[in-house]
mmCIF file of C-alpha atoms and ligand atoms in Angstrom:
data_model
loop_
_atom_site.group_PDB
_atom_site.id
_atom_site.type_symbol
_atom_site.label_atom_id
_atom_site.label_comp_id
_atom_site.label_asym_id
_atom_site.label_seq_id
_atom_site.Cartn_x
_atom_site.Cartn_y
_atom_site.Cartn_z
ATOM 1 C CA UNK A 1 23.025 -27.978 5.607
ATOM 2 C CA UNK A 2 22.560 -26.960 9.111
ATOM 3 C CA UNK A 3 26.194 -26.474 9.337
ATOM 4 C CA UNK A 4 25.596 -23.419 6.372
ATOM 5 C CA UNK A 5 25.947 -19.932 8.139
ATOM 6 C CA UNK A 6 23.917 -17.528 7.052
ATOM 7 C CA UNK A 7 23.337 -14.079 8.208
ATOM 8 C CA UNK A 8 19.635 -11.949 7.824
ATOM 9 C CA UNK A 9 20.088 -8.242 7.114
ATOM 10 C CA UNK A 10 16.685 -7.154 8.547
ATOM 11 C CA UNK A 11 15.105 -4.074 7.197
ATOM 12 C CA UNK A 12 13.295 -1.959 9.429
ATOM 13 C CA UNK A 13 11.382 -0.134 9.774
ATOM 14 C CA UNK A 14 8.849 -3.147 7.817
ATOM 15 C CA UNK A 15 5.724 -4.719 7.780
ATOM 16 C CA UNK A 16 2.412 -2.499 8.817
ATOM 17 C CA UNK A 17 2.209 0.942 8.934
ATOM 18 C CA UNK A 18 -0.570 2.799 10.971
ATOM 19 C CA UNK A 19 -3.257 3.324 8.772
ATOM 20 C CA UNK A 20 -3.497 -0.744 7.997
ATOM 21 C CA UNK A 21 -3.115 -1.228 11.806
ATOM 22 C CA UNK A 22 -6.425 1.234 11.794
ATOM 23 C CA UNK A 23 -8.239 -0.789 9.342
ATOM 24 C CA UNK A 24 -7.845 -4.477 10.941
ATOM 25 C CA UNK A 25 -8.952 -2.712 14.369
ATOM 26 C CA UNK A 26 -12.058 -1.085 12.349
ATOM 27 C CA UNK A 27 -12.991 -4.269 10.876
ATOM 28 C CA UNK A 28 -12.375 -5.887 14.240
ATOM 29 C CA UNK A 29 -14.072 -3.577 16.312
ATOM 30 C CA UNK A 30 -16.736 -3.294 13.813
ATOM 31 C CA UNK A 31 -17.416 -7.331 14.492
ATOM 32 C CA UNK A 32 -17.592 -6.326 18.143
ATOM 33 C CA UNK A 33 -19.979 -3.383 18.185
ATOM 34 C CA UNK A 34 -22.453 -4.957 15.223
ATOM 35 C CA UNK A 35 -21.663 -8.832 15.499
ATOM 36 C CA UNK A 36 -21.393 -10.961 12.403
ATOM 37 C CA UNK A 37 -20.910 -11.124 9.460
ATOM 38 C CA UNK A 38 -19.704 -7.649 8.900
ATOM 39 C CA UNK A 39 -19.253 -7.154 5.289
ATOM 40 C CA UNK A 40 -15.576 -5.810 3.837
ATOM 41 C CA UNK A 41 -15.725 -4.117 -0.039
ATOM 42 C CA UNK A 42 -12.293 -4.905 -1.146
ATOM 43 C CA UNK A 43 -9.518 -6.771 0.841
ATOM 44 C CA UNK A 44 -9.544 -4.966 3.877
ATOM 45 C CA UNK A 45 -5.580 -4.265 3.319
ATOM 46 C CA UNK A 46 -3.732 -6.531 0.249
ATOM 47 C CA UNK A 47 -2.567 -9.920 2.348
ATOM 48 C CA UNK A 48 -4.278 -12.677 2.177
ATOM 49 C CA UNK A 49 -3.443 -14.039 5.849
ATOM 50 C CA UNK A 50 -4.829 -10.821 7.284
ATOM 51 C CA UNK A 51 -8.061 -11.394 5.124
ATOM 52 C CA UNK A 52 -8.457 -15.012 6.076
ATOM 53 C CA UNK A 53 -8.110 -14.323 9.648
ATOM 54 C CA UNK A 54 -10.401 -11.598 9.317
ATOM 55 C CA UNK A 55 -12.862 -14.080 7.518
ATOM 56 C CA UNK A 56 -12.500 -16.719 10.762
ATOM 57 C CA UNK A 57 -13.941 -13.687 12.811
ATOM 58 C CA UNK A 58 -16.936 -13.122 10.928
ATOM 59 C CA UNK A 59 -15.893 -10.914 7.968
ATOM 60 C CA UNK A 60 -17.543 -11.253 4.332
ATOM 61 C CA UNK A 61 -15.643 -9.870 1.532
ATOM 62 C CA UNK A 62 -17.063 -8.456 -1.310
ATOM 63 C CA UNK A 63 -16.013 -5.929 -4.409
ATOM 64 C CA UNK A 64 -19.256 -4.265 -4.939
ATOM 65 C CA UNK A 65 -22.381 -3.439 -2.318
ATOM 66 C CA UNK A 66 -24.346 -4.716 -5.040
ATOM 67 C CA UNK A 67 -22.880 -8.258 -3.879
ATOM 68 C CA UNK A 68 -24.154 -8.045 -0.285
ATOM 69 C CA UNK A 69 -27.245 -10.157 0.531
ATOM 70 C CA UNK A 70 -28.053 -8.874 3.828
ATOM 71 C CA UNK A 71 -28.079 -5.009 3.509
ATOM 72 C CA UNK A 72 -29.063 -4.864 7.103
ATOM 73 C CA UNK A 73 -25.376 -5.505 8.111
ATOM 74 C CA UNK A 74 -22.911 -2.689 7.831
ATOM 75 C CA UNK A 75 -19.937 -2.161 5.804
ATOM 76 C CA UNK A 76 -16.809 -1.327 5.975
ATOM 77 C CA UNK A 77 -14.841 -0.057 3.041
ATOM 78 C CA UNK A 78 -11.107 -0.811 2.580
ATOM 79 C CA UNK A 79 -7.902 1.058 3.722
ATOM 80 C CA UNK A 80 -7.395 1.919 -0.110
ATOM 81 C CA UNK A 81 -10.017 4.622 -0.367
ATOM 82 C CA UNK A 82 -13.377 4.531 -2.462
ATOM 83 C CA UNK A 83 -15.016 6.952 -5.301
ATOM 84 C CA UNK A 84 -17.373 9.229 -3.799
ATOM 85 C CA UNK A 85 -19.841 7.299 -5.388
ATOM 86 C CA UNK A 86 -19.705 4.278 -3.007
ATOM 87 C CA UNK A 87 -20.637 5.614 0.454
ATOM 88 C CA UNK A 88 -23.253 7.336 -2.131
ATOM 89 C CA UNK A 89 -24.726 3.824 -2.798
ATOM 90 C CA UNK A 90 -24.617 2.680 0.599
ATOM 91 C CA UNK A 91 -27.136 5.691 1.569
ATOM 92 C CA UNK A 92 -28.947 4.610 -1.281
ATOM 93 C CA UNK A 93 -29.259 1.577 -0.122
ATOM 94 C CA UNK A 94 -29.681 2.658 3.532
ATOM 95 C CA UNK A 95 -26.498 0.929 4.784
ATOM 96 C CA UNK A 96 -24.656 1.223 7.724
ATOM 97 C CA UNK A 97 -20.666 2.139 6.767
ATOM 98 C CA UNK A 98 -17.481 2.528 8.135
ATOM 99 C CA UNK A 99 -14.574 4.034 6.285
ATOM 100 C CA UNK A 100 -11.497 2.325 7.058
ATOM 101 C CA UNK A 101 -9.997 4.362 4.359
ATOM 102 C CA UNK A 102 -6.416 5.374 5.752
ATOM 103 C CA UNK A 103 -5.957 9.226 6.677
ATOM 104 C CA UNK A 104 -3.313 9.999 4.407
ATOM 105 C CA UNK A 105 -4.930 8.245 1.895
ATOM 106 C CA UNK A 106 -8.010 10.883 2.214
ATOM 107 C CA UNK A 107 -5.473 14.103 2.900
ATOM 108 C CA UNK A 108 -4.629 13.178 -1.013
ATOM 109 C CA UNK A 109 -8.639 13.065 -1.942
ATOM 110 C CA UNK A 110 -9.144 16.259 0.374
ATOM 111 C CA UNK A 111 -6.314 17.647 -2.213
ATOM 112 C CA UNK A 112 -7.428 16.778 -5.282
ATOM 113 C CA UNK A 113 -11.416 17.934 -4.530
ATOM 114 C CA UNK A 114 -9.722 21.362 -3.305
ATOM 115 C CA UNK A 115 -7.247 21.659 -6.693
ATOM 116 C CA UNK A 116 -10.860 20.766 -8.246
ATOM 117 C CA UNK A 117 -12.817 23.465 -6.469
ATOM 118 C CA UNK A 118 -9.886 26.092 -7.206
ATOM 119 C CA UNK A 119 -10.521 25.496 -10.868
ATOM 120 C CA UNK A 120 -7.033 22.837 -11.714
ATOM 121 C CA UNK A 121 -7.272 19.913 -14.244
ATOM 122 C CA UNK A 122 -5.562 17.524 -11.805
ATOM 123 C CA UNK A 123 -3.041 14.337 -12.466
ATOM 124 C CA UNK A 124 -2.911 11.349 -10.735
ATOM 125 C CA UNK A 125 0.313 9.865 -10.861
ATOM 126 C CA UNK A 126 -0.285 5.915 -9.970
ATOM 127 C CA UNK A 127 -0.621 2.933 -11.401
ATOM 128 C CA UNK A 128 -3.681 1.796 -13.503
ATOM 129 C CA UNK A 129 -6.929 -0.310 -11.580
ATOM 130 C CA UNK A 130 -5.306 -0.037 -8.206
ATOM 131 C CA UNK A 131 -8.412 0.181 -6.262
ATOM 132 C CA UNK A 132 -6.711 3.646 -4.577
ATOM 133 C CA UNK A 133 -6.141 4.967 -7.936
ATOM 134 C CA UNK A 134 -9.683 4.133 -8.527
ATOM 135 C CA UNK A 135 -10.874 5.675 -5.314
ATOM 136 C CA UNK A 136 -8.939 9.083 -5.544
ATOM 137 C CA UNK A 137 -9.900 9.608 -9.699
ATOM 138 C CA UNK A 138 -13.430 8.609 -7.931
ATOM 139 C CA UNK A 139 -13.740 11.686 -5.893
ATOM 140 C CA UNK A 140 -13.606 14.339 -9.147
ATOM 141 C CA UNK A 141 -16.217 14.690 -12.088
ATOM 142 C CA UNK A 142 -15.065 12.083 -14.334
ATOM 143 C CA UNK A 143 -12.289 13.708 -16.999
ATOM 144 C CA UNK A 144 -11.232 16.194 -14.722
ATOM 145 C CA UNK A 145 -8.655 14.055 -13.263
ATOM 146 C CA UNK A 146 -6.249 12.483 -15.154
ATOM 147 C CA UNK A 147 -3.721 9.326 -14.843
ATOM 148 C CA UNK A 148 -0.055 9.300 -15.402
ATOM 149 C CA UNK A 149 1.804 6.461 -14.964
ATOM 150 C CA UNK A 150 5.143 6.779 -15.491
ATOM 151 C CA UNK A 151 7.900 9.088 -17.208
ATOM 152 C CA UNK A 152 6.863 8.121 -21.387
ATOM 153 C CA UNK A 153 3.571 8.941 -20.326
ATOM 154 C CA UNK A 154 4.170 12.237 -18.270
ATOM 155 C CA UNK A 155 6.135 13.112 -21.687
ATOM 156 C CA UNK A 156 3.673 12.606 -23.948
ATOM 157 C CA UNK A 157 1.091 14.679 -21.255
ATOM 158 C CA UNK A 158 -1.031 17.211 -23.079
ATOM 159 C CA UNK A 159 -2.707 19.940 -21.198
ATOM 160 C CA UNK A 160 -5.567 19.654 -23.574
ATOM 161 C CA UNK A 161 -8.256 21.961 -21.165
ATOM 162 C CA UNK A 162 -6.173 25.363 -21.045
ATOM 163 C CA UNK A 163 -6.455 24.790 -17.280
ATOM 164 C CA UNK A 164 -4.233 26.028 -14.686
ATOM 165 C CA UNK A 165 -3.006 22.208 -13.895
ATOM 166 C CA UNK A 166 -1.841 20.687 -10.929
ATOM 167 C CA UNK A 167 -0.559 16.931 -9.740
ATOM 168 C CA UNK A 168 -1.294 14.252 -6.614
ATOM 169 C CA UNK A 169 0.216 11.563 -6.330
ATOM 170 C CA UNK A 170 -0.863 7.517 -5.067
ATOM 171 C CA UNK A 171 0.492 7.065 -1.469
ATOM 172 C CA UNK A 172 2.686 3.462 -2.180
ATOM 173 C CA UNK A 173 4.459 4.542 -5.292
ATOM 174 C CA UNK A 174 8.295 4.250 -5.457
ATOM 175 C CA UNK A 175 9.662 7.440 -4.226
ATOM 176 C CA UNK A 176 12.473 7.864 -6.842
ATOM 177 C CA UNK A 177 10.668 6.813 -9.795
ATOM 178 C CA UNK A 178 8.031 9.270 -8.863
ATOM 179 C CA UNK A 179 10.774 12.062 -8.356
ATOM 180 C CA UNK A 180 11.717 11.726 -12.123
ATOM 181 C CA UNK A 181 7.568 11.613 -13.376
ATOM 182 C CA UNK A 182 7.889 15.227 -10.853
ATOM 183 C CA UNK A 183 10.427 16.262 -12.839
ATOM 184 C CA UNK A 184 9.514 15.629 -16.870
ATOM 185 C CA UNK A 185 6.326 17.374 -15.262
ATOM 186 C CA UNK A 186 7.804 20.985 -13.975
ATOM 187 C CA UNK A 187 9.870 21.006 -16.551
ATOM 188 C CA UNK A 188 7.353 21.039 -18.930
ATOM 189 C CA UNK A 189 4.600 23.126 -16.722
ATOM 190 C CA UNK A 190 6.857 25.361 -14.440
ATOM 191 C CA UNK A 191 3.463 26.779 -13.023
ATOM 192 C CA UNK A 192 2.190 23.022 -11.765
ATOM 193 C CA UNK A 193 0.803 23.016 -8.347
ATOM 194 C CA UNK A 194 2.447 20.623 -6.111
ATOM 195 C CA UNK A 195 1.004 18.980 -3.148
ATOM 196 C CA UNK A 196 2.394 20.732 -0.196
ATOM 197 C CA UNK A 197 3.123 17.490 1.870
ATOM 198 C CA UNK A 198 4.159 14.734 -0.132
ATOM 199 C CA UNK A 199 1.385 12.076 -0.802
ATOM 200 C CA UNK A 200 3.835 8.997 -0.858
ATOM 201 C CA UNK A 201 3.066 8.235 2.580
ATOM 202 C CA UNK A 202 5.628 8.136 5.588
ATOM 203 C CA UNK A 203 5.580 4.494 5.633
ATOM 204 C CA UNK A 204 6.285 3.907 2.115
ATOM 205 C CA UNK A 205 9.117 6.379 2.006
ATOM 206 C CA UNK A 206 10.654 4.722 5.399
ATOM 207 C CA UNK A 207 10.188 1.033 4.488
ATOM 208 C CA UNK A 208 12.114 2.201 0.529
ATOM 209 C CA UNK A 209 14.898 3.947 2.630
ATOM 210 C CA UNK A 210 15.530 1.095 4.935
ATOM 211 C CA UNK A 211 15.751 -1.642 1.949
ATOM 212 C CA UNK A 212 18.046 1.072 -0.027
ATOM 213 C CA UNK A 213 20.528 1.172 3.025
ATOM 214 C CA UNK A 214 20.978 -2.734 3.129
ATOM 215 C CA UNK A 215 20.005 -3.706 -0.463
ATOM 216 C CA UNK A 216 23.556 -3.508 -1.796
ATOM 217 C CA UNK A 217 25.092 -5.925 1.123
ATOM 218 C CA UNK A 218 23.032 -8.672 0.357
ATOM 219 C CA UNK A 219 23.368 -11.930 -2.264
ATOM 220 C CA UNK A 220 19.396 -12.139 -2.169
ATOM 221 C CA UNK A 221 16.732 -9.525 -0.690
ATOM 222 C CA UNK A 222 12.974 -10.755 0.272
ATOM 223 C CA UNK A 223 10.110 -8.935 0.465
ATOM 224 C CA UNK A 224 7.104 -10.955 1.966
ATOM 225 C CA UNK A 225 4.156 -9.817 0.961
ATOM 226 C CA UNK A 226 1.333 -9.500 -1.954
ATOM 227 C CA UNK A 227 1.632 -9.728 -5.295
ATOM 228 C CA UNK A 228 -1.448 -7.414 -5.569
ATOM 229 C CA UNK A 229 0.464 -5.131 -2.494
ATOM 230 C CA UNK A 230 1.448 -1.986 -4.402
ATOM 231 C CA UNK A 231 4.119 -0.857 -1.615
ATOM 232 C CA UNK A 232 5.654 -4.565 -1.445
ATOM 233 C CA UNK A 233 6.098 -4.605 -5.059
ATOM 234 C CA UNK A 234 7.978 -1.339 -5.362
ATOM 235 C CA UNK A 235 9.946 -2.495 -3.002
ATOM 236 C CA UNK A 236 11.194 -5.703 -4.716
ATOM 237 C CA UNK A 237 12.055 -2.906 -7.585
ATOM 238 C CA UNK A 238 13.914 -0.553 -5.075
ATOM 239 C CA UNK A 239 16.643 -3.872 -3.712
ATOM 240 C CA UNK A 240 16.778 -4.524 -7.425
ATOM 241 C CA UNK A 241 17.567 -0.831 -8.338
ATOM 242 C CA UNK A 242 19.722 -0.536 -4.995
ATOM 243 C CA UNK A 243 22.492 -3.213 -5.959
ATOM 244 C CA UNK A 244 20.559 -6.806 -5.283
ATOM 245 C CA UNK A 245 19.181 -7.865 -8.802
ATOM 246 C CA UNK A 246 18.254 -11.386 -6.735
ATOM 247 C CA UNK A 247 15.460 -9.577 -5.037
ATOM 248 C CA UNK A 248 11.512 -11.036 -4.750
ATOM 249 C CA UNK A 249 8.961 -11.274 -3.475
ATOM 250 C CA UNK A 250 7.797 -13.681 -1.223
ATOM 251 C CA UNK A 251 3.953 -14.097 -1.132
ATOM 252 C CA UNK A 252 3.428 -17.990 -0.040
ATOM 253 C CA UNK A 253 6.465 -20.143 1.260
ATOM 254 C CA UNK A 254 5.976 -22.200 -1.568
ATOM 255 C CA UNK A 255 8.237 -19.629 -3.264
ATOM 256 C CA UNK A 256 11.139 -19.863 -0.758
ATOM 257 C CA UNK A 257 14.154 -20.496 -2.503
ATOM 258 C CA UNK A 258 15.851 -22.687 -0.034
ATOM 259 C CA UNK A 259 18.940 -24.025 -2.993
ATOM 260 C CA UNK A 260 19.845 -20.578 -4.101
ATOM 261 C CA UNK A 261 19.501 -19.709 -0.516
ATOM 262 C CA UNK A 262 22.075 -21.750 0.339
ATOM 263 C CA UNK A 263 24.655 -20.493 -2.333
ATOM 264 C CA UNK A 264 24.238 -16.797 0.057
ATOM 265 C CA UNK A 265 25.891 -15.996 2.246
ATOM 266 C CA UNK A 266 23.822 -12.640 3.167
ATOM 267 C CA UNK A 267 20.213 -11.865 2.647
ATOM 268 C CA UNK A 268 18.002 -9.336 3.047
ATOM 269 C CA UNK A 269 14.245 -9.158 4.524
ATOM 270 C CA UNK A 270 11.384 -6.947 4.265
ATOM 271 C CA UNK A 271 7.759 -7.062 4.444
ATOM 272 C CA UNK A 272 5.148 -4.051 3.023
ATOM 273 C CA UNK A 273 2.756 -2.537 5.139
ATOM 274 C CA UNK A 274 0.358 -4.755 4.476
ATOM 275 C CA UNK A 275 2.321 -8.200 5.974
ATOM 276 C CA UNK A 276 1.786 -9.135 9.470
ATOM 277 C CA UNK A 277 5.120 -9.480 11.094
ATOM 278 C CA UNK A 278 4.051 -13.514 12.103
ATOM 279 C CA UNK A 279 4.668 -13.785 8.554
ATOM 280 C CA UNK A 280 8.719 -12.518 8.841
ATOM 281 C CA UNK A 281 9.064 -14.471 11.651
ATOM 282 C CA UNK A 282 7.763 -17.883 10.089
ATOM 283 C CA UNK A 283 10.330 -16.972 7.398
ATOM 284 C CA UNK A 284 13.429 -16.685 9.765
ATOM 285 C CA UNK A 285 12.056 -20.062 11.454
ATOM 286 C CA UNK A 286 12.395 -22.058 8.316
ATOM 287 C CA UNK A 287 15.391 -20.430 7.297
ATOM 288 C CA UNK A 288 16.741 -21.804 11.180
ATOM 289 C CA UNK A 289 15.950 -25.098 10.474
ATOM 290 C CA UNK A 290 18.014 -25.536 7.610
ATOM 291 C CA UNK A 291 21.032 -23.191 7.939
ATOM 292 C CA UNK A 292 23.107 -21.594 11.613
ATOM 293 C CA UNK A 293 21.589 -18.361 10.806
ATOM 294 C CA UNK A 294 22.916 -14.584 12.571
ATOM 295 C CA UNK A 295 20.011 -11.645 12.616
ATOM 296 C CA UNK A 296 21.296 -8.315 12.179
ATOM 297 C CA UNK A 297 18.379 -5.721 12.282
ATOM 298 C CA UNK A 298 19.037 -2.683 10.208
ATOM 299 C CA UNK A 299 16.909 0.426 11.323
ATOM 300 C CA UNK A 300 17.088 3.440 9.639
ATOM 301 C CA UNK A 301 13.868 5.462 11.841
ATOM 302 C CA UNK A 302 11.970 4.342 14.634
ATOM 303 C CA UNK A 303 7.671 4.715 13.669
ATOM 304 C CA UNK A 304 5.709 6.479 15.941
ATOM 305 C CA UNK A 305 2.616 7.410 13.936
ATOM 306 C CA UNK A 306 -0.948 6.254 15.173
ATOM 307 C CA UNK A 307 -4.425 7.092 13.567
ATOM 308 C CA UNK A 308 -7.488 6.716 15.702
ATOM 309 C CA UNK A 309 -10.684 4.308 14.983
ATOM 310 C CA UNK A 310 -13.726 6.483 13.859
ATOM 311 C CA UNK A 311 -15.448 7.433 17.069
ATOM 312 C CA UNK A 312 -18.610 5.533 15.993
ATOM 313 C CA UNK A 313 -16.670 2.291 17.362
ATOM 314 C CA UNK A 314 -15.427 3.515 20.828
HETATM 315 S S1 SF4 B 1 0.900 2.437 3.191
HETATM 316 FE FE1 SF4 B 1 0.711 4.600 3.785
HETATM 317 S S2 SF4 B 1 -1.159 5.326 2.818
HETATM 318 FE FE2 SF4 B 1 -1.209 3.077 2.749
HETATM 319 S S3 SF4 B 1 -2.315 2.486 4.600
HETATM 320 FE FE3 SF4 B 1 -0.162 2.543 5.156
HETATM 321 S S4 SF4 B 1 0.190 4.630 5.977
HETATM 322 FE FE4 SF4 B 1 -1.726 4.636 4.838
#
């Protein structure tokens, strides 16, 4: 087989974006400044290799505070955001917490309390029990924020209060998709209040541009990463949309699919935000062993975005 050429379209810009790069320092630099175990609520970021590596340092995962023994330790809560009501119960309970909740993930629950405050009903558009859905719905009196999920259900959308009504949107959605749920929405509420940034997030939109530009070269597109990964998943759908129906994702490399593989003759890679790059790299190493493969790395926009640590762990 070795003898099988194969060439890599690499996407890029790929794998993490700042504000997981933020949380694996907080949780690391939380071990540091409090020792162990620190406890995490919620994966830390979706990927399992950063959470078991995490867990060889001396982090406990849990879902709910309610779950921690030792309430002595502190806590750090994920880069998806939490409802107001959870640093609520760690006061309550007189624990010591970090936010590791990304920055543009809070600039969308800054938003939606404002729209609140300025007297809005206010739709989410996401995707049902993702814990940043949960978290941003979490930061308004329940039933004064409502979910829309895709274009039937922005259709169907009554404005049932007689508010003046406004939308946010989830940071890892798919950018075009969302673009269409925008516009079923204006068209039927000319007067809704936008955000005035976008909330799909920077890396999001970059990572879906860079797979778009490539998608439609390759025979088969990967996307390492988690199945429970929001941005990893949407973009599996945008290679698939984008002219490579043989797109998947690839979340342990038990799922490699060396035969078909070998009927390619180009592929595509990506990895969402949440995927260490080690990950990638394993990936092209097996792929070396079996076939004479060529690396061409596609990027679209170099990253230069960095959030800082809270200053309670300098
Ligand atoms: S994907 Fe976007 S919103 Fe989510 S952690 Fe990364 S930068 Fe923040």
């Amino acid at each position: 087989m070795k003898n099988k050429e194969l060439k890599i379209l690499l996407s890029a810009p790929r794998g993490f974006c700042a504000g997981v790069e933020r949380a694996i320092e907080i949780v690391e630099k939380s071990i540091q400044k409090y020792g162990t175990p620190v406890y995490v609520r919620h994966e830390i970021v979706h990927n399992k290799f950063v959470v078991d590596d995490l867990k060889n340092k001396g982090a406990i995962f849990v879902e709910e505070l309610k779950e921690i023994e030792d309430k002595s330790r502190p806590v750090i809560f994920s880069a998806h955001g939490v409802p107001k009501k959870v640093p609520d119960e760690a006061i309550n309970y007189k624990m010591t917490y970090v936010d590791a909740t990304c920055p543009l993930v809070s600039k969308v629950h800054r938003e939606a309390e404002n729209l609140h405050k300025a007297g809005f009903h206010t739709i989410l558009i996401g995707h049902q029990n993702h814990p940043e859905v949960i978290g941003t719905m979490g930061q308004l009196p329940t039933g004064t924020i409502e979910l829309i999920q895709n274009e039937d259900e922005a259709k169907k959308f009554k404005n049932k209060k007689d508010k003046k009504i406004a939308f946010v949107t989830q940071t890892t959605l798919s950018v075009d998709d969302t673009k269409e749920i925008i516009k079923i929405l204006k068209n039927k509420f000319p007067n809704i209040r936008e955000p005035l940034k976008e909330d799909i997030c920077y890396a999001t939109t970059n990572r879906q541009m860079a797979v778009k530009e490539i998608a439609n070269k390759c025979d088969m597109f990967f996307v390492i990463g988690s199945r429970n990964s929001s941005n990893s998943v949407r973009l599996v759908e945008v290679a698939k949309k984008s002219g490579c129906p043989k797109a998947q994702l690839i979340h342990s490399q038990s799922e490699i699919p060396y035969e078909e593989i070998e009927s390619s003759n180009i592929i595509g890679i990506s990895s969402g935000a949440s995927a260490p790059e080690i990950l990638v790299e394993n990936f092209i190493n097996d792929l070396k062993n079996r076939f004479t493969v060529s690396i061409d790395e596609v990027e679209i926009i170099k990253e230069k975005v960095v959030f800082k640590i809270p200053k309670k762990l300098n």
